[in-house]
Short mmCIF file of N, CA and C in Angstrom, two decimals:
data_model
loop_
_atom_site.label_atom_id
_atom_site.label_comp_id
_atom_site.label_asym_id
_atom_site.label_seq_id
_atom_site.Cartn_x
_atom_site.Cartn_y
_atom_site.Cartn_z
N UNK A 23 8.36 19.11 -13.57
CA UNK A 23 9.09 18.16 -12.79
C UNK A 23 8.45 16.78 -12.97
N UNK A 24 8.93 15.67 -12.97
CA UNK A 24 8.84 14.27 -13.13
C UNK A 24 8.90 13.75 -11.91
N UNK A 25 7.17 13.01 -11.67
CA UNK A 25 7.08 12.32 -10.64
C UNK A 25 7.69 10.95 -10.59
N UNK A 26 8.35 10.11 -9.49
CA UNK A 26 8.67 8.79 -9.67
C UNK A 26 7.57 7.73 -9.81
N UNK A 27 7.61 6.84 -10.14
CA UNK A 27 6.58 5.90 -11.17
C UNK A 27 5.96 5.79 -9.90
N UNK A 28 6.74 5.26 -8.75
CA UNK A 28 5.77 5.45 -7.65
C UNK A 28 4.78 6.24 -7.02
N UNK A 29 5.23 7.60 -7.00
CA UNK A 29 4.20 8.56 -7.22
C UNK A 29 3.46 8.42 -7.69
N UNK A 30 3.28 8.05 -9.37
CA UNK A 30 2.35 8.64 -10.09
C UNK A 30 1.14 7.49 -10.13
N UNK A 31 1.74 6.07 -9.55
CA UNK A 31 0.87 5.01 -9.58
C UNK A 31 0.04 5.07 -8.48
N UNK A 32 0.59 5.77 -7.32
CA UNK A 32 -0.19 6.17 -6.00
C UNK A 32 -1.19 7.39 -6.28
N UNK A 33 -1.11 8.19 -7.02
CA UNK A 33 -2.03 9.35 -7.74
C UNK A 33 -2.88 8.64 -8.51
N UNK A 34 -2.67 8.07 -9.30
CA UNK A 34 -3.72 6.63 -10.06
C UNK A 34 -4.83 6.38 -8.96
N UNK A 35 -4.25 5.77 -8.00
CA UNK A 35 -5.19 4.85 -7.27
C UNK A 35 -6.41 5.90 -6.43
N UNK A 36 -5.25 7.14 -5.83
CA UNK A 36 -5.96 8.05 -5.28
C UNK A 36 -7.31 8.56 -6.20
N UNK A 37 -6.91 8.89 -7.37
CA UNK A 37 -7.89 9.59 -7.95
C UNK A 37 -9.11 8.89 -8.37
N UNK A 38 -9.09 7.50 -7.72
CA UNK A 38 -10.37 7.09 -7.77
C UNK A 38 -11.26 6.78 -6.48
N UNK A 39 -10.68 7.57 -5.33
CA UNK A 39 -11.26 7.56 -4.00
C UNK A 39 -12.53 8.81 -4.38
N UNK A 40 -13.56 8.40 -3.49
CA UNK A 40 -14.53 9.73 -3.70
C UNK A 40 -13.79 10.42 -2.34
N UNK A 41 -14.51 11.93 -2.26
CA UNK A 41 -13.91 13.20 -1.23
C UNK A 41 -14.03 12.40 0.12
N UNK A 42 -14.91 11.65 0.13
CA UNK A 42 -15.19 10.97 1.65
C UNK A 42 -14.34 10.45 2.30
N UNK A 43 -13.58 10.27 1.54
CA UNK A 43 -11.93 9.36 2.04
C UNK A 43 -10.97 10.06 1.74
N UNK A 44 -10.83 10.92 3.40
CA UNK A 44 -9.85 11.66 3.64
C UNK A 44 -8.57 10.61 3.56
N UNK A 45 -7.36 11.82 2.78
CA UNK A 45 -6.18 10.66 2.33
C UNK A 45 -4.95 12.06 3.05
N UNK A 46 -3.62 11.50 3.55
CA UNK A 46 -2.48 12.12 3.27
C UNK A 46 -1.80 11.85 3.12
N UNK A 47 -0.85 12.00 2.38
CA UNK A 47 0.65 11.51 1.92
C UNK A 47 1.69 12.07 3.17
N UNK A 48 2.61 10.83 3.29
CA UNK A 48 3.08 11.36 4.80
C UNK A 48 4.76 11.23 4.45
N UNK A 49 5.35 12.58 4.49
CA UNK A 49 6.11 12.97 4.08
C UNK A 49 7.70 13.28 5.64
N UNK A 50 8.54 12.92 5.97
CA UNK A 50 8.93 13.09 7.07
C UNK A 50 10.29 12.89 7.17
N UNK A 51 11.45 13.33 6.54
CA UNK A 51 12.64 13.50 7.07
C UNK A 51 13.08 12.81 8.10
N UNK A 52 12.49 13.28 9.25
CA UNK A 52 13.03 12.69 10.40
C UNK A 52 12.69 12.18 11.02
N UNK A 53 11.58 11.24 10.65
CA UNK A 53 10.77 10.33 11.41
C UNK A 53 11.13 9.16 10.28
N UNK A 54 11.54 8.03 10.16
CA UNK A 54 11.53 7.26 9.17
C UNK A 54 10.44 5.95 9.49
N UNK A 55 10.07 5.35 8.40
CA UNK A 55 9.23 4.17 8.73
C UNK A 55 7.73 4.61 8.41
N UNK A 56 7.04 5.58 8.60
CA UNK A 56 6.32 6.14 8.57
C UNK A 56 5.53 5.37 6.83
N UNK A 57 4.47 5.03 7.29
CA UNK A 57 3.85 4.59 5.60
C UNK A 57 3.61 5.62 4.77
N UNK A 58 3.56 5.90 3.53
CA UNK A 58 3.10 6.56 2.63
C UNK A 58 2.02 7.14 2.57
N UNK A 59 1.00 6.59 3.00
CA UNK A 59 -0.59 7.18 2.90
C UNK A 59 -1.10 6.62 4.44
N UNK A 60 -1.99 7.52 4.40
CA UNK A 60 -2.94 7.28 5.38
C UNK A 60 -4.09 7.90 4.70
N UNK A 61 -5.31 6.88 5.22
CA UNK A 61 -6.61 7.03 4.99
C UNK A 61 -7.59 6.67 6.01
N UNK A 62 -8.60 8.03 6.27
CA UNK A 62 -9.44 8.01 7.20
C UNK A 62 -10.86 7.96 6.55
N UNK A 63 -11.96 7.55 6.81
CA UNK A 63 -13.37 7.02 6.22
C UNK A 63 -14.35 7.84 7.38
N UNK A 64 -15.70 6.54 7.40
CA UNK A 64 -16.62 7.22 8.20
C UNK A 64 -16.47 6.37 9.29
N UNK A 65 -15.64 5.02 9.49
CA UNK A 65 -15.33 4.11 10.34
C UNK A 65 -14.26 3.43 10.95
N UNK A 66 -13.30 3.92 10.03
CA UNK A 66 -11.18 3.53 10.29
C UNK A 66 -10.52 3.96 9.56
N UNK A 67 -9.38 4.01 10.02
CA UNK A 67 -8.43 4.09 9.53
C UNK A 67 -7.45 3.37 8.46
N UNK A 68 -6.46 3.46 7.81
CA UNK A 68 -6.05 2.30 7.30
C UNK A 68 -4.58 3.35 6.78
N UNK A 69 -3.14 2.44 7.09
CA UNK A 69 -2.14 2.88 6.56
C UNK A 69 -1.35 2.38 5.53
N UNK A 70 -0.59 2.43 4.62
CA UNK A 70 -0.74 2.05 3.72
C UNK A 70 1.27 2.35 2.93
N UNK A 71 1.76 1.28 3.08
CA UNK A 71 3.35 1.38 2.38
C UNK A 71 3.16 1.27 0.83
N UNK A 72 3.04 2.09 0.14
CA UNK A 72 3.54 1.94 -1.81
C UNK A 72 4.83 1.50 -1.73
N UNK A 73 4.95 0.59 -3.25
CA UNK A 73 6.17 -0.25 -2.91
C UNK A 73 6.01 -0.27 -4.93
N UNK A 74 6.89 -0.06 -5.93
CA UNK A 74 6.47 0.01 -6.83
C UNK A 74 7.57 -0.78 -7.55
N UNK A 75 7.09 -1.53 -8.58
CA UNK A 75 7.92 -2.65 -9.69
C UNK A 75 7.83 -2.03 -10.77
N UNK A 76 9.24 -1.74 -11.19
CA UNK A 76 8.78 -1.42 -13.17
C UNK A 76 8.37 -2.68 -14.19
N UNK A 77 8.52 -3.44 -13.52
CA UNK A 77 7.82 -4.95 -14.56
C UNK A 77 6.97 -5.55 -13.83
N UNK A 78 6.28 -6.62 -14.11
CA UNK A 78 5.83 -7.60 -13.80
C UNK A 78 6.49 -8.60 -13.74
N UNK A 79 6.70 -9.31 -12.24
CA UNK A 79 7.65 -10.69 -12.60
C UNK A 79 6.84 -11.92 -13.10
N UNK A 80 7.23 -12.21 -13.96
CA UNK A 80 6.77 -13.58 -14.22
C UNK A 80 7.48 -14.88 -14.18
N UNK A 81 8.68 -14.80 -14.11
CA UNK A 81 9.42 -16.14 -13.50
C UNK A 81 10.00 -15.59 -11.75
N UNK A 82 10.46 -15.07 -11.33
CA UNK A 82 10.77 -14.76 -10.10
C UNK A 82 9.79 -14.53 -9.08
N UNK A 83 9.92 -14.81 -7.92
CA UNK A 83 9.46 -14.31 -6.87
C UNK A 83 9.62 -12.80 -6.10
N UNK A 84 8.43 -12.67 -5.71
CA UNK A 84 8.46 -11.03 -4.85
C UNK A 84 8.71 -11.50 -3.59
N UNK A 85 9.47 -10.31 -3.18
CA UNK A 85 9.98 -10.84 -1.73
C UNK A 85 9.57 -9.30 -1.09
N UNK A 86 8.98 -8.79 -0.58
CA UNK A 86 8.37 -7.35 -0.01
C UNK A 86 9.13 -6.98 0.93
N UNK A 87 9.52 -8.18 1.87
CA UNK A 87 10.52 -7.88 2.66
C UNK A 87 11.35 -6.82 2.25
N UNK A 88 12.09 -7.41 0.97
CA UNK A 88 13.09 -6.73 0.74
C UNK A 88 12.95 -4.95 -0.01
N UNK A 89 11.62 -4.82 -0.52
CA UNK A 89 11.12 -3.81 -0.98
C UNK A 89 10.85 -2.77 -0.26
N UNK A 90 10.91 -3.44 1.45
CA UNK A 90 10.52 -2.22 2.20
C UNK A 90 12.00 -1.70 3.43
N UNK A 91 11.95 -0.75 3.77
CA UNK A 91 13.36 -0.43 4.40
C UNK A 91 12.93 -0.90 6.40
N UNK A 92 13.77 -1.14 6.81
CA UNK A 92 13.80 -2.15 8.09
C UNK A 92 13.14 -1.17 8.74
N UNK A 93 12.69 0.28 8.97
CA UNK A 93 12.09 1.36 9.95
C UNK A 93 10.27 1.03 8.95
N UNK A 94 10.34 0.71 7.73
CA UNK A 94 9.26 0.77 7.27
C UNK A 94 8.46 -0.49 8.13
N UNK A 95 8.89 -1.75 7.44
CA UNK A 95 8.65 -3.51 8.41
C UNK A 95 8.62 -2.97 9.88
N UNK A 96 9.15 -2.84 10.42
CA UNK A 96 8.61 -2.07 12.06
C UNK A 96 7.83 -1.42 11.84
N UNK A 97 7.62 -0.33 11.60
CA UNK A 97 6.28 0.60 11.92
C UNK A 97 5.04 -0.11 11.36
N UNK A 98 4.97 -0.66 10.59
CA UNK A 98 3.83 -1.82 10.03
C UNK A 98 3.18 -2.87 10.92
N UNK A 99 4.82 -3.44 11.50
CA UNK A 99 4.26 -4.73 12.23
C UNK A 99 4.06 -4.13 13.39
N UNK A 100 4.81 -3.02 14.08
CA UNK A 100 4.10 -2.48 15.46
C UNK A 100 2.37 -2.14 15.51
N UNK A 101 2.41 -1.18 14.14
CA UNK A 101 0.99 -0.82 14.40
C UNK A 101 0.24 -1.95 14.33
N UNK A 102 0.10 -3.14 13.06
CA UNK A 102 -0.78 -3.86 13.31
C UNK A 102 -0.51 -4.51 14.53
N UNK A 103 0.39 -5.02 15.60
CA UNK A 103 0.05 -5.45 17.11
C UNK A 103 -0.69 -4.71 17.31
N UNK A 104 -0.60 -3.76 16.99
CA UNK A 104 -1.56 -2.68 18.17
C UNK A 104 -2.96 -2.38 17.98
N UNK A 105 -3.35 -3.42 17.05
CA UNK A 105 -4.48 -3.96 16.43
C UNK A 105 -4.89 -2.47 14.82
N UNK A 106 -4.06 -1.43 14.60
CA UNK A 106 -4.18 -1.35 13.20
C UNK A 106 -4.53 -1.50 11.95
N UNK A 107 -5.24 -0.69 11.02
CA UNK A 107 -5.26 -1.70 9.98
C UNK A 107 -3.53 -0.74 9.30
N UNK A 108 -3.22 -1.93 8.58
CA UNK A 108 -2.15 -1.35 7.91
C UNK A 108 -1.81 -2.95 6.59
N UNK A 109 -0.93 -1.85 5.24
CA UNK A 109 -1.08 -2.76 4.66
C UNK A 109 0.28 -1.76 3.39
N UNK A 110 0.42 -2.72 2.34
CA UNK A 110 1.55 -2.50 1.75
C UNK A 110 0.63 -3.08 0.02
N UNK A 111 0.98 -1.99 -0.87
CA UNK A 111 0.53 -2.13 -1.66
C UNK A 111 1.93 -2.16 -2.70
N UNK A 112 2.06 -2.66 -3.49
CA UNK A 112 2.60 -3.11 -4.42
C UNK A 112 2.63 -2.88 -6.08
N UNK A 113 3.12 -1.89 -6.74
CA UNK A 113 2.21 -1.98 -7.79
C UNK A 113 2.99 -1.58 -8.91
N UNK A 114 3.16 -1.67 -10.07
CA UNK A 114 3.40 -2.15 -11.24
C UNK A 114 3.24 -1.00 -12.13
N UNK A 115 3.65 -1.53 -13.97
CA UNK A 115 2.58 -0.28 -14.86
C UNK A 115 1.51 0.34 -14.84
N UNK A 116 0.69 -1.19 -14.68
CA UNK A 116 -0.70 -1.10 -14.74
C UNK A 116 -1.91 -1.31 -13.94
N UNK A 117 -1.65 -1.84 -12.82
CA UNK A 117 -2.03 -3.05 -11.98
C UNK A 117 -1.15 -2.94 -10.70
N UNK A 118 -1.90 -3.36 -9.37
CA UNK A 118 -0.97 -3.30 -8.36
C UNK A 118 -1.91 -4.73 -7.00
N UNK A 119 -0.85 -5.18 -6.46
CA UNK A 119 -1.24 -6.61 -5.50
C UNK A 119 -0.96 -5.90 -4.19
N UNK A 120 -2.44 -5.93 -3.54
CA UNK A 120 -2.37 -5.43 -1.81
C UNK A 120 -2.15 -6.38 -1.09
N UNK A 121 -1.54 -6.11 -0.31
CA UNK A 121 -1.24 -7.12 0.68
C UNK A 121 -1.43 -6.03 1.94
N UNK A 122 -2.55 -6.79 2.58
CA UNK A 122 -3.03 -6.49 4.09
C UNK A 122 -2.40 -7.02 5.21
N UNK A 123 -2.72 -6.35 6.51
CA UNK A 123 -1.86 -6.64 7.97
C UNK A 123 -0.28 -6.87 7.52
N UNK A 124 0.37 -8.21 7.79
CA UNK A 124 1.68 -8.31 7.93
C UNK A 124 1.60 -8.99 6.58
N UNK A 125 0.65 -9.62 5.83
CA UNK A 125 0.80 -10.32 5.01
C UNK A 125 2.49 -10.08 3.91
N UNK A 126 2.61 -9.05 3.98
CA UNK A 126 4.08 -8.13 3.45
C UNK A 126 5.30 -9.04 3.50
N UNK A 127 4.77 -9.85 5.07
CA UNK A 127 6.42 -10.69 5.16
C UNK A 127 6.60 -12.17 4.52
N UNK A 128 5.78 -12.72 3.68
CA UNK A 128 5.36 -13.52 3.03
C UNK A 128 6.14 -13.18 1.44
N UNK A 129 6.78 -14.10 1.10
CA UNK A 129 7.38 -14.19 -0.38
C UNK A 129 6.01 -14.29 -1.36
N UNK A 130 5.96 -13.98 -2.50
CA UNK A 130 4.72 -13.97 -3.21
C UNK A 130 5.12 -14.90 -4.65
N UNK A 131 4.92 -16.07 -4.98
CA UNK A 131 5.40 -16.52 -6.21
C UNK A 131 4.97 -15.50 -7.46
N UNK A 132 5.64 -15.58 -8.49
CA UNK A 132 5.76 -14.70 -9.66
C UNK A 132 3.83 -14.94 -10.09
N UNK A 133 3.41 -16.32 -10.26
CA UNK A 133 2.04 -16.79 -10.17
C UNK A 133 1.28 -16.26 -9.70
N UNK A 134 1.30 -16.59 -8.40
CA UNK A 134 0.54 -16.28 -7.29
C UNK A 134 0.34 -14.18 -7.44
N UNK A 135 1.62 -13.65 -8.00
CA UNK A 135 1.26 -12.09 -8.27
C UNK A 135 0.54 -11.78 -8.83
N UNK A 136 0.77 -12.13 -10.35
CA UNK A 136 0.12 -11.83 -11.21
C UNK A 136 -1.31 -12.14 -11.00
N UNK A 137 -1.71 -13.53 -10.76
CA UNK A 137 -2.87 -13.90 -10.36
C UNK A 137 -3.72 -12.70 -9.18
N UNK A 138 -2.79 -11.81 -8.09
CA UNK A 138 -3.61 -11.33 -7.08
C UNK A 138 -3.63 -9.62 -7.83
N UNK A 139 -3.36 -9.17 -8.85
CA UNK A 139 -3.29 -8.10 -9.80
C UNK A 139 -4.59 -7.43 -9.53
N UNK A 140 -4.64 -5.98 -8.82
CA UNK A 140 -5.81 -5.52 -9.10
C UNK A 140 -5.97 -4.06 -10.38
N UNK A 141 -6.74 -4.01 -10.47
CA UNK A 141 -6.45 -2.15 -11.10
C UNK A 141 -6.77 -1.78 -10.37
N UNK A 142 -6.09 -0.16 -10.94
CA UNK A 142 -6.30 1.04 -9.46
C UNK A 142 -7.78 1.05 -9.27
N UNK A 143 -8.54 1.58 -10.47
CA UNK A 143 -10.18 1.48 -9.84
C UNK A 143 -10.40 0.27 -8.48
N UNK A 144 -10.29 -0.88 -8.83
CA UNK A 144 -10.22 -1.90 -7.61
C UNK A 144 -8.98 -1.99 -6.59
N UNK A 145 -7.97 -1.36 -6.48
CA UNK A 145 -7.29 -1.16 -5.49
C UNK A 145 -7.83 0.15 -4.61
N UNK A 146 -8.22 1.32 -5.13
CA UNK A 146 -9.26 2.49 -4.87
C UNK A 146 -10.25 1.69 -3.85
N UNK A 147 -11.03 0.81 -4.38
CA UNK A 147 -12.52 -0.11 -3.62
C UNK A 147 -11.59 -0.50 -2.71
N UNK A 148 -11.06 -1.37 -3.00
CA UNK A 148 -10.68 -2.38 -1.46
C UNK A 148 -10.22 -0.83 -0.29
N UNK A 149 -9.37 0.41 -0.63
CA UNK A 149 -9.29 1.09 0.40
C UNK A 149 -10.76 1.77 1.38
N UNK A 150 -11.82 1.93 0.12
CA UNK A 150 -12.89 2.51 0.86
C UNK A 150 -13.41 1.07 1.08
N UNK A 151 -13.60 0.57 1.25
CA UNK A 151 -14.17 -0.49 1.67
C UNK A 151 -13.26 -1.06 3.68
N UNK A 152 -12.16 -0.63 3.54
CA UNK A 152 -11.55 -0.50 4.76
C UNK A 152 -12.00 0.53 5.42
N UNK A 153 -12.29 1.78 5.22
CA UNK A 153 -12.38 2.80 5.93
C UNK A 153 -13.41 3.10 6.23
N UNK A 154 -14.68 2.59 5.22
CA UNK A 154 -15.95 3.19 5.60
C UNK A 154 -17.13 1.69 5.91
N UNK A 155 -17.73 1.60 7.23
CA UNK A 155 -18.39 0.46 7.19
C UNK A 155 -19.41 0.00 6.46
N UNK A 156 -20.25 1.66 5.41
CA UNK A 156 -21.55 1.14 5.10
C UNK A 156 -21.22 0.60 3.60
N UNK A 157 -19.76 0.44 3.27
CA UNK A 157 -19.53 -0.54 2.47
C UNK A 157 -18.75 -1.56 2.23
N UNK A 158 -18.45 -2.01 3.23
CA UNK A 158 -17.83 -3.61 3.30
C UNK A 158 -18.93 -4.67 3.51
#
């Protein structure tokens, strides 16, 4: 069976977490909004919307807004009120741009993307680096 690119770019990133960073993929019919991952450390939490591009834009703008479905943007912006970490990752062939708290509702110039491009190895870090304190 053939995973969607999204999948398989979220398996990327995962497989460079060590065991310490408990992860689940959150799967739910009937709960909608619900982020994609959740990840627990030795110090927080952190939730996490995949949002996946088959290109890279380079003349257009990202608009995330529109990438995410209106139950997703609520459950994001509720939890972070509720002081949360939560965040929306973004990601591409090769390469993927995190965007933390609400930052999501912010248009991203085609520039400004490419420029914030991490690889999974470094999209992997920035998650343990949220979850566990003795490395931030």
């Amino acid at each position: 069976m053939a995973f969607k690119p999204e999948t398989t770019f979220s398996k990327g990133v995962l497989s460079h977490l060590p065991r310490s960073v408990y992860h689940m993929k959150n799967n739910n019919p009937y709960l909608g909004g619900v982020p994609d991952l959740w990840f627990s450390g030795s110090s927080a939490d952190l939730w996490v919307e995949v949002k996946y591009l088959p290109r890279v834009p380079w003349r257009d703008s990202v608009v995330p807004t529109e990438l995410l479905s209106k139950l997703q943007a609520q459950w994001l912006e509720r939890r972070h009120r509720e002081g949360r970490q939560v965040a929306a990752i973004i990601g591409s062939p090769d390469r993927g741009v995190v965007l933390p708290g609400i930052t999501w509702q912010d248009e991203i110039s085609a520039t400004s993307f490419v420029a914030r491009m991490q690889s999974r190895p470094a999209l992997a870090q920035w998650i343990i680096e949220r979850v566990n304190t003795n490395t931030r």
